[in-house]
Amino acid sequence: MPCEHPDMRREHPDMSPPETANLTLRPSAPGPSATSILVVSGSTGTGKTESAVRLAERFNGELIGADSVQIYRGLDIGSAKPTPGELRGVPHHLIDVLEPTEAIDAAGFAALADRSIEEIAGRGKVPIVVGGTGLWLRALLRGLVEVPEVDPELRAKLECEAKQLGDKMHDRLRAVDPMAAAKIHPNDRLRIVRALEVFAQTGSSLGSLRAAHALGRPRYRSLCIALELDRALHRTRLERRLQEMLDLGWLDEVRCLRARYGDEIRPLRSVGYRQLQQHLREQTPFDEARKRVWKATWIYAKRQRTWLSNEPSVDLRLSAEDLRASEPLLQIERHLANASR
């Protein structure tokens, strides 16, 4: 099958790529805190995009993606990237702006989002941040704890050790930084290495540094909405969506990405892509791969739900259906009206 699957060619004419690749900027200073923004977050499959589009239509807004997979070109089906039809003409920034070979971290995202927020507000419109990548949202709303820049030599050494030790690398992290280890999955090698790197550089655990930072003071006047869903209904929706993604050609999308970029690009480590890549590489039965994709998706959804339940920036917790009601819409209207005074 050719690698230009029709569902992969999603054009978003309002988007322009950032001028800088491999972004590692740290938004240490507060953002323009007088600027008012809306944030729509929630676990995967809770209706974030549709809700954000409706809010944009009602309140004259533009969307800013906070999704660490949708930001990449070519990762369309598996990231549930919105189509132009789903956006209904609402501009959506920070999707399709990076090549899969480019790197970006939470601080780099916040720098790009700051620029988009400034531009949208300058046009007299409401910036609406939508996505479920927790650390990116936290970086934008509260800033990040200051840690040393990556030491390439130390990083290479730790990554080599991680490949050799496997799950034991997580045990090593737990011994020096139990707070970080409790929040990092044993298979998340990237975050394990980073936490160990910070400890080696500073002599302090990343968990204790974040606790001392206390999330910083708000960088924006935000109203943050966390979409929730009954677990049984959420599970049913995710199962249906998974089948729809596979029917649309998700496996072919992964084939094309591997053919063009190889197996080592970071986006192919994300949920679902990792399991389908493994299926293609190892020629495991597809039914088994599908089960692994489902398991990884459900675990990820639960992790997002847990993160949001402990996130102090959240102002409203409700379902996408309840967000249509008059009371939350009036609360949003009051928030925006107060910000304009």
mmCIF file of C-alpha atoms in Angstrom:
data_model
loop_
_atom_site.group_PDB
_atom_site.id
_atom_site.type_symbol
_atom_site.label_atom_id
_atom_site.label_comp_id
_atom_site.label_asym_id
_atom_site.label_seq_id
_atom_site.Cartn_x
_atom_site.Cartn_y
_atom_site.Cartn_z
ATOM 1 C CA MET A 1 0.000 0.000 0.000
ATOM 2 C CA PRO A 2 1.395 3.482 -0.793
ATOM 3 C CA CYS A 3 2.432 5.535 2.193
ATOM 4 C CA GLU A 4 0.172 8.487 1.405
ATOM 5 C CA HIS A 5 -2.964 6.970 2.890
ATOM 6 C CA PRO A 6 -5.879 9.377 2.265
ATOM 7 C CA ASP A 7 -6.640 9.553 5.970
ATOM 8 C CA MET A 8 -3.046 10.601 6.660
ATOM 9 C CA ARG A 9 -3.088 13.656 4.355
ATOM 10 C CA ARG A 10 -4.716 16.043 6.780
ATOM 11 C CA GLU A 11 -4.206 19.661 5.854
ATOM 12 C CA HIS A 12 -4.515 22.367 8.457
ATOM 13 C CA PRO A 13 -3.861 25.590 6.516
ATOM 14 C CA ASP A 14 -3.812 27.781 9.619
ATOM 15 C CA MET A 15 -0.817 25.947 11.031
ATOM 16 C CA SER A 16 2.776 26.966 10.461
ATOM 17 C CA PRO A 17 5.779 24.953 11.693
ATOM 18 C CA PRO A 18 7.969 26.382 14.435
ATOM 19 C CA GLU A 19 11.191 27.967 13.320
ATOM 20 C CA THR A 20 13.269 25.941 15.757
ATOM 21 C CA ALA A 21 13.525 22.165 15.918
ATOM 22 C CA ASN A 22 14.729 20.132 18.911
ATOM 23 C CA LEU A 23 13.216 22.687 21.285
ATOM 24 C CA THR A 24 14.375 22.659 24.905
ATOM 25 C CA LEU A 25 13.432 26.175 26.010
ATOM 26 C CA ARG A 26 12.347 26.482 29.652
ATOM 27 C CA PRO A 27 9.517 28.926 30.405
ATOM 28 C CA SER A 28 10.955 29.883 33.795
ATOM 29 C CA ALA A 29 9.371 33.342 33.858
ATOM 30 C CA PRO A 30 5.630 33.704 34.303
ATOM 31 C CA GLY A 31 3.605 34.089 31.134
ATOM 32 C CA PRO A 32 1.478 37.172 30.484
ATOM 33 C CA SER A 33 -0.741 36.366 33.461
ATOM 34 C CA ALA A 34 -3.355 38.969 32.507
ATOM 35 C CA THR A 35 -4.191 36.848 29.451
ATOM 36 C CA SER A 36 -7.217 34.636 30.013
ATOM 37 C CA ILE A 37 -7.302 31.160 28.498
ATOM 38 C CA LEU A 38 -9.529 28.115 28.574
ATOM 39 C CA VAL A 39 -8.112 24.618 28.971
ATOM 40 C CA VAL A 40 -9.972 21.438 27.990
ATOM 41 C CA SER A 41 -8.267 18.289 29.229
ATOM 42 C CA GLY A 42 -9.287 14.746 30.112
ATOM 43 C CA SER A 43 -8.352 11.146 29.494
ATOM 44 C CA THR A 44 -8.083 9.881 25.943
ATOM 45 C CA GLY A 45 -11.479 9.346 24.363
ATOM 46 C CA THR A 46 -13.516 11.632 26.620
ATOM 47 C CA GLY A 47 -14.501 14.090 23.880
ATOM 48 C CA LYS A 48 -11.906 16.842 24.325
ATOM 49 C CA THR A 49 -11.684 17.980 20.704
ATOM 50 C CA GLU A 50 -15.433 18.096 20.062
ATOM 51 C CA SER A 51 -15.959 20.004 23.315
ATOM 52 C CA ALA A 52 -13.168 22.454 22.531
ATOM 53 C CA VAL A 53 -14.541 23.078 19.026
ATOM 54 C CA ARG A 54 -17.978 23.825 20.461
ATOM 55 C CA LEU A 55 -16.470 26.263 22.973
ATOM 56 C CA ALA A 56 -14.453 27.936 20.224
ATOM 57 C CA GLU A 57 -17.582 28.392 18.141
ATOM 58 C CA ARG A 58 -19.516 29.825 21.091
ATOM 59 C CA PHE A 59 -16.812 32.085 22.525
ATOM 60 C CA ASN A 60 -14.910 33.081 19.363
ATOM 61 C CA GLY A 61 -11.849 31.009 20.130
ATOM 62 C CA GLU A 62 -8.968 29.185 18.468
ATOM 63 C CA LEU A 63 -7.503 25.872 19.604
ATOM 64 C CA ILE A 64 -3.960 25.096 20.754
ATOM 65 C CA GLY A 65 -3.033 21.419 20.903
ATOM 66 C CA ALA A 66 -1.399 19.991 24.016
ATOM 67 C CA ASP A 67 -0.824 16.482 22.682
ATOM 68 C CA SER A 68 2.670 15.046 22.439
ATOM 69 C CA VAL A 69 1.738 12.813 19.471
ATOM 70 C CA GLN A 70 -0.616 15.017 17.465
ATOM 71 C CA ILE A 71 2.131 17.627 17.242
ATOM 72 C CA TYR A 72 3.937 15.324 14.760
ATOM 73 C CA ARG A 73 3.177 15.086 11.077
ATOM 74 C CA GLY A 74 2.145 11.657 9.842
ATOM 75 C CA LEU A 75 0.918 10.329 13.182
ATOM 76 C CA ASP A 76 -2.720 10.912 12.384
ATOM 77 C CA ILE A 77 -4.930 7.890 12.884
ATOM 78 C CA GLY A 78 -3.384 6.523 16.054
ATOM 79 C CA SER A 79 -3.323 9.937 17.732
ATOM 80 C CA ALA A 80 -6.985 10.640 16.846
ATOM 81 C CA LYS A 81 -5.803 13.834 15.197
ATOM 82 C CA PRO A 82 -8.846 15.930 14.272
ATOM 83 C CA THR A 83 -9.716 16.236 10.604
ATOM 84 C CA PRO A 84 -10.649 19.566 9.005
ATOM 85 C CA GLY A 85 -14.236 18.362 8.954
ATOM 86 C CA GLU A 86 -14.195 17.715 12.689
ATOM 87 C CA LEU A 87 -12.710 21.168 13.323
ATOM 88 C CA ARG A 88 -15.501 22.844 11.322
ATOM 89 C CA GLY A 89 -13.264 25.744 10.331
ATOM 90 C CA VAL A 90 -11.906 26.424 13.827
ATOM 91 C CA PRO A 91 -8.133 27.076 13.649
ATOM 92 C CA HIS A 92 -6.107 24.462 15.531
ATOM 93 C CA HIS A 93 -2.508 25.347 16.387
ATOM 94 C CA LEU A 94 0.373 23.038 17.359
ATOM 95 C CA ILE A 95 -0.721 19.978 15.451
ATOM 96 C CA ASP A 96 1.272 18.809 12.414
ATOM 97 C CA VAL A 97 4.157 21.170 13.172
ATOM 98 C CA LEU A 98 7.083 18.787 13.740
ATOM 99 C CA GLU A 99 8.679 16.004 11.759
ATOM 100 C CA PRO A 100 8.793 12.677 13.647
ATOM 101 C CA THR A 101 12.584 12.973 13.800
ATOM 102 C CA GLU A 102 12.417 16.253 15.740
ATOM 103 C CA ALA A 103 12.425 16.389 19.524
ATOM 104 C CA ILE A 104 10.382 18.579 21.832
ATOM 105 C CA ASP A 105 9.921 18.597 25.596
ATOM 106 C CA ALA A 106 7.376 20.183 27.921
ATOM 107 C CA ALA A 107 9.295 23.442 28.125
ATOM 108 C CA GLY A 108 9.584 23.648 24.352
ATOM 109 C CA PHE A 109 5.862 23.072 24.041
ATOM 110 C CA ALA A 110 5.134 25.824 26.567
ATOM 111 C CA ALA A 111 7.298 28.247 24.592
ATOM 112 C CA LEU A 112 5.379 27.470 21.402
ATOM 113 C CA ALA A 113 2.037 27.662 23.198
ATOM 114 C CA ASP A 114 2.996 31.023 24.732
ATOM 115 C CA ARG A 115 3.562 32.368 21.236
ATOM 116 C CA SER A 116 0.261 30.968 19.954
ATOM 117 C CA ILE A 117 -1.645 32.355 22.943
ATOM 118 C CA GLU A 118 -0.162 35.795 22.376
ATOM 119 C CA GLU A 119 -1.060 35.732 18.685
ATOM 120 C CA ILE A 120 -4.618 34.485 19.266
ATOM 121 C CA ALA A 121 -5.298 37.005 22.041
ATOM 122 C CA GLY A 122 -3.838 39.717 19.830
ATOM 123 C CA ARG A 123 -6.533 38.943 17.263
ATOM 124 C CA GLY A 124 -9.169 39.458 19.936
ATOM 125 C CA LYS A 125 -9.985 35.754 20.173
ATOM 126 C CA VAL A 126 -10.011 33.301 23.082
ATOM 127 C CA PRO A 127 -7.069 30.856 23.301
ATOM 128 C CA ILE A 128 -8.404 27.365 24.088
ATOM 129 C CA VAL A 129 -5.765 24.780 24.990
ATOM 130 C CA VAL A 130 -6.923 21.216 24.361
ATOM 131 C CA GLY A 131 -5.105 17.980 25.070
ATOM 132 C CA GLY A 132 -4.218 15.329 27.588
ATOM 133 C CA THR A 133 -0.421 15.472 27.901
ATOM 134 C CA GLY A 134 -0.255 16.300 31.597
ATOM 135 C CA LEU A 135 3.293 17.556 31.929
ATOM 136 C CA TRP A 136 2.860 19.849 28.941
ATOM 137 C CA LEU A 137 -0.239 21.401 30.495
ATOM 138 C CA ARG A 138 1.536 21.812 33.803
ATOM 139 C CA ALA A 139 4.495 23.490 32.110
ATOM 140 C CA LEU A 140 2.167 25.934 30.384
ATOM 141 C CA LEU A 141 -0.033 26.741 33.378
ATOM 142 C CA ARG A 142 2.521 26.658 36.210
ATOM 143 C CA GLY A 143 5.992 26.441 34.731
ATOM 144 C CA LEU A 144 8.580 23.768 35.407
ATOM 145 C CA VAL A 145 11.078 23.169 38.150
ATOM 146 C CA GLU A 146 14.529 24.364 37.143
ATOM 147 C CA VAL A 147 16.841 21.421 36.470
ATOM 148 C CA PRO A 148 20.221 21.221 34.725
ATOM 149 C CA GLU A 149 20.341 20.934 30.962
ATOM 150 C CA VAL A 150 20.878 17.480 29.496
ATOM 151 C CA ASP A 151 24.448 16.254 29.763
ATOM 152 C CA PRO A 152 24.941 14.269 26.506
ATOM 153 C CA GLU A 153 27.724 12.101 27.936
ATOM 154 C CA LEU A 154 25.788 11.250 31.106
ATOM 155 C CA ARG A 155 22.590 10.683 29.096
ATOM 156 C CA ALA A 156 24.356 8.252 26.741
ATOM 157 C CA LYS A 157 25.812 6.346 29.704
ATOM 158 C CA LEU A 158 22.442 6.040 31.446
ATOM 159 C CA GLU A 159 20.644 5.028 28.262
ATOM 160 C CA CYS A 160 23.213 2.304 27.687
ATOM 161 C CA GLU A 161 22.711 1.054 31.228
ATOM 162 C CA ALA A 162 18.924 1.160 30.768
ATOM 163 C CA LYS A 163 19.166 -1.089 27.714
ATOM 164 C CA GLN A 164 21.276 -3.558 29.665
ATOM 165 C CA LEU A 165 19.316 -3.522 32.937
ATOM 166 C CA GLY A 166 15.761 -3.320 31.618
ATOM 167 C CA ASP A 167 13.201 -3.193 34.462
ATOM 168 C CA LYS A 168 15.992 -3.124 37.048
ATOM 169 C CA MET A 169 16.637 0.488 36.035
ATOM 170 C CA HIS A 170 13.299 1.374 37.630
ATOM 171 C CA ASP A 171 14.421 -0.365 40.844
ATOM 172 C CA ARG A 172 17.528 1.788 40.771
ATOM 173 C CA LEU A 173 15.409 4.909 40.453
ATOM 174 C CA ARG A 174 13.175 3.814 43.320
ATOM 175 C CA ALA A 175 16.203 3.538 45.570
ATOM 176 C CA VAL A 176 17.217 7.186 45.060
ATOM 177 C CA ASP A 177 13.924 8.865 44.123
ATOM 178 C CA PRO A 178 10.857 6.935 45.338
ATOM 179 C CA MET A 179 8.557 9.904 44.607
ATOM 180 C CA ALA A 180 9.490 9.969 40.930
ATOM 181 C CA ALA A 181 9.542 6.173 40.663
ATOM 182 C CA ALA A 182 5.971 5.968 41.931
ATOM 183 C CA LYS A 183 4.822 8.176 39.035
ATOM 184 C CA ILE A 184 6.929 6.651 36.263
ATOM 185 C CA HIS A 185 6.008 3.353 34.620
ATOM 186 C CA PRO A 186 8.804 0.744 34.694
ATOM 187 C CA ASN A 187 8.767 0.653 30.878
ATOM 188 C CA ASP A 188 9.104 4.431 30.489
ATOM 189 C CA ARG A 189 12.830 4.373 29.907
ATOM 190 C CA LEU A 190 13.048 8.000 28.797
ATOM 191 C CA ARG A 191 11.610 9.425 32.021
ATOM 192 C CA ILE A 192 13.537 6.968 34.204
ATOM 193 C CA VAL A 193 16.794 8.043 32.583
ATOM 194 C CA ARG A 194 15.927 11.720 32.992
ATOM 195 C CA ALA A 195 15.136 11.320 36.693
ATOM 196 C CA LEU A 196 18.390 9.463 37.313
ATOM 197 C CA GLU A 197 20.230 12.080 35.280
ATOM 198 C CA VAL A 198 18.881 14.897 37.469
ATOM 199 C CA PHE A 199 19.847 13.020 40.619
ATOM 200 C CA ALA A 200 23.371 12.455 39.304
ATOM 201 C CA GLN A 201 23.727 16.138 38.377
ATOM 202 C CA THR A 202 22.214 17.723 41.484
ATOM 203 C CA GLY A 203 22.401 15.176 44.274
ATOM 204 C CA SER A 204 18.677 15.804 44.822
ATOM 205 C CA SER A 205 15.756 13.718 43.654
ATOM 206 C CA LEU A 206 13.528 15.050 40.894
ATOM 207 C CA GLY A 207 10.522 14.326 43.098
ATOM 208 C CA SER A 208 11.815 16.511 45.935
ATOM 209 C CA LEU A 209 12.769 19.315 43.527
ATOM 210 C CA ARG A 210 9.251 19.324 42.115
ATOM 211 C CA ALA A 211 7.727 19.320 45.593
ATOM 212 C CA ALA A 212 9.889 22.283 46.613
ATOM 213 C CA HIS A 213 8.926 24.080 43.428
ATOM 214 C CA ALA A 214 5.257 23.651 44.437
ATOM 215 C CA LEU A 215 4.205 24.006 40.802
ATOM 216 C CA GLY A 216 5.021 27.713 40.746
ATOM 217 C CA ARG A 217 2.494 30.530 40.537
ATOM 218 C CA PRO A 218 -0.028 30.586 37.676
ATOM 219 C CA ARG A 219 1.357 31.810 34.380
ATOM 220 C CA TYR A 220 -2.089 32.631 32.964
ATOM 221 C CA ARG A 221 -5.602 33.409 34.118
ATOM 222 C CA SER A 222 -6.939 30.011 33.194
ATOM 223 C CA LEU A 223 -10.159 28.131 33.613
ATOM 224 C CA CYS A 224 -9.245 24.468 33.363
ATOM 225 C CA ILE A 225 -11.892 21.872 32.499
ATOM 226 C CA ALA A 226 -11.233 18.163 33.054
ATOM 227 C CA LEU A 227 -13.651 15.970 31.118
ATOM 228 C CA GLU A 228 -14.736 12.832 32.960
ATOM 229 C CA LEU A 229 -16.695 9.801 31.879
ATOM 230 C CA ASP A 230 -18.312 6.808 33.553
ATOM 231 C CA ARG A 231 -15.700 4.045 33.435
ATOM 232 C CA ALA A 232 -17.915 1.448 31.771
ATOM 233 C CA LEU A 233 -18.971 3.946 29.095
ATOM 234 C CA HIS A 234 -15.380 5.132 28.693
ATOM 235 C CA ARG A 235 -14.215 1.574 28.141
ATOM 236 C CA THR A 236 -16.925 0.964 25.542
ATOM 237 C CA ARG A 237 -16.032 4.144 23.673
ATOM 238 C CA LEU A 238 -12.326 3.361 23.654
ATOM 239 C CA GLU A 239 -12.942 -0.165 22.389
ATOM 240 C CA ARG A 240 -15.118 1.182 19.565
ATOM 241 C CA ARG A 241 -12.590 3.883 18.708
ATOM 242 C CA LEU A 242 -9.730 1.369 18.592
ATOM 243 C CA GLN A 243 -11.582 -0.705 16.018
ATOM 244 C CA GLU A 244 -12.374 2.422 14.001
ATOM 245 C CA MET A 245 -8.684 3.398 14.006
ATOM 246 C CA LEU A 246 -7.646 -0.045 12.802
ATOM 247 C CA ASP A 247 -10.327 0.040 10.097
ATOM 248 C CA LEU A 248 -9.017 3.431 8.936
ATOM 249 C CA GLY A 249 -5.554 1.955 8.361
ATOM 250 C CA TRP A 250 -3.578 2.566 11.552
ATOM 251 C CA LEU A 251 -1.336 -0.425 10.879
ATOM 252 C CA ASP A 252 -0.528 0.919 7.407
ATOM 253 C CA GLU A 253 0.270 4.274 8.972
ATOM 254 C CA VAL A 254 2.843 2.578 11.213
ATOM 255 C CA ARG A 255 4.269 0.703 8.205
ATOM 256 C CA CYS A 256 4.762 3.980 6.380
ATOM 257 C CA LEU A 257 6.404 5.673 9.356
ATOM 258 C CA ARG A 258 8.836 2.771 9.774
ATOM 259 C CA ALA A 259 9.638 2.755 6.068
ATOM 260 C CA ARG A 260 10.356 6.470 6.020
ATOM 261 C CA TYR A 261 12.004 7.051 9.405
ATOM 262 C CA GLY A 262 13.051 3.654 10.799
ATOM 263 C CA ASP A 263 12.171 2.162 14.180
ATOM 264 C CA GLU A 264 13.990 4.555 16.493
ATOM 265 C CA ILE A 265 11.943 7.728 16.221
ATOM 266 C CA ARG A 266 10.487 8.763 19.558
ATOM 267 C CA PRO A 267 6.830 9.077 18.458
ATOM 268 C CA LEU A 268 6.760 5.353 17.656
ATOM 269 C CA ARG A 269 7.235 4.691 21.379
ATOM 270 C CA SER A 270 3.831 6.190 22.147
ATOM 271 C CA VAL A 271 0.750 4.211 23.135
ATOM 272 C CA GLY A 272 -0.532 1.940 20.371
ATOM 273 C CA TYR A 273 2.223 2.825 17.937
ATOM 274 C CA ARG A 274 4.738 0.921 20.064
ATOM 275 C CA GLN A 275 2.615 -2.243 20.075
ATOM 276 C CA LEU A 276 1.858 -2.129 16.338
ATOM 277 C CA GLN A 277 5.521 -1.490 15.574
ATOM 278 C CA GLN A 278 6.416 -4.532 17.665
ATOM 279 C CA HIS A 279 3.867 -6.591 15.722
ATOM 280 C CA LEU A 280 5.423 -5.585 12.402
ATOM 281 C CA ARG A 281 8.971 -6.075 13.600
ATOM 282 C CA GLU A 282 8.435 -9.450 15.266
ATOM 283 C CA GLN A 283 5.601 -10.737 13.055
ATOM 284 C CA THR A 284 3.465 -11.633 16.064
ATOM 285 C CA PRO A 285 -0.206 -12.579 15.474
ATOM 286 C CA PHE A 286 -2.338 -9.505 14.820
ATOM 287 C CA ASP A 287 -4.958 -10.533 17.382
ATOM 288 C CA GLU A 288 -2.264 -10.537 20.042
ATOM 289 C CA ALA A 289 -1.045 -7.109 18.902
ATOM 290 C CA ARG A 290 -4.577 -5.751 19.069
ATOM 291 C CA LYS A 291 -4.906 -6.991 22.659
ATOM 292 C CA ARG A 292 -1.645 -5.281 23.553
ATOM 293 C CA VAL A 293 -2.791 -2.021 21.979
ATOM 294 C CA TRP A 294 -6.030 -2.171 23.934
ATOM 295 C CA LYS A 295 -4.264 -2.952 27.216
ATOM 296 C CA ALA A 296 -1.784 -0.089 26.725
ATOM 297 C CA THR A 297 -4.594 2.310 25.818
ATOM 298 C CA TRP A 298 -6.664 1.466 28.891
ATOM 299 C CA ILE A 299 -3.651 1.739 31.208
ATOM 300 C CA TYR A 300 -2.827 5.124 29.680
ATOM 301 C CA ALA A 301 -6.406 6.324 30.155
ATOM 302 C CA LYS A 302 -6.300 5.320 33.816
ATOM 303 C CA ARG A 303 -2.985 7.101 34.308
ATOM 304 C CA GLN A 304 -4.404 10.271 32.776
ATOM 305 C CA ARG A 305 -7.461 10.018 35.012
ATOM 306 C CA THR A 306 -5.257 9.634 38.089
ATOM 307 C CA TRP A 307 -3.105 12.595 37.089
ATOM 308 C CA LEU A 308 -6.109 14.843 36.568
ATOM 309 C CA SER A 309 -7.666 13.799 39.874
ATOM 310 C CA ASN A 310 -4.579 15.176 41.641
ATOM 311 C CA GLU A 311 -4.056 18.246 39.469
ATOM 312 C CA PRO A 312 -4.650 21.465 41.443
ATOM 313 C CA SER A 313 -5.093 23.581 38.310
ATOM 314 C CA VAL A 314 -8.417 21.921 37.439
ATOM 315 C CA ASP A 315 -11.461 24.158 38.051
ATOM 316 C CA LEU A 316 -14.310 22.096 36.574
ATOM 317 C CA ARG A 317 -14.744 18.319 36.444
ATOM 318 C CA LEU A 318 -17.645 17.144 34.300
ATOM 319 C CA SER A 319 -18.572 15.116 31.229
ATOM 320 C CA ALA A 320 -18.561 16.463 27.686
ATOM 321 C CA GLU A 321 -22.351 16.195 27.714
ATOM 322 C CA ASP A 322 -22.633 18.197 30.953
ATOM 323 C CA LEU A 323 -20.392 20.886 29.459
ATOM 324 C CA ARG A 324 -23.312 21.735 27.160
ATOM 325 C CA ALA A 325 -25.446 22.788 30.147
ATOM 326 C CA SER A 326 -26.103 26.421 30.982
ATOM 327 C CA GLU A 327 -24.291 26.574 34.338
ATOM 328 C CA PRO A 328 -20.762 25.619 33.172
ATOM 329 C CA LEU A 329 -21.176 27.805 30.081
ATOM 330 C CA LEU A 330 -22.142 30.733 32.316
ATOM 331 C CA GLN A 331 -19.081 30.056 34.481
ATOM 332 C CA ILE A 332 -16.880 30.193 31.386
ATOM 333 C CA GLU A 333 -18.596 33.380 30.254
ATOM 334 C CA ARG A 334 -17.996 34.998 33.649
ATOM 335 C CA HIS A 335 -14.343 33.935 33.588
ATOM 336 C CA LEU A 336 -13.815 35.553 30.200
ATOM 337 C CA ALA A 337 -15.771 38.665 31.166
ATOM 338 C CA ASN A 338 -13.722 39.158 34.342
ATOM 339 C CA ALA A 339 -10.508 38.783 32.382
ATOM 340 C CA SER A 340 -11.491 41.561 30.000
ATOM 341 C CA ARG A 341 -11.914 44.123 32.779
#
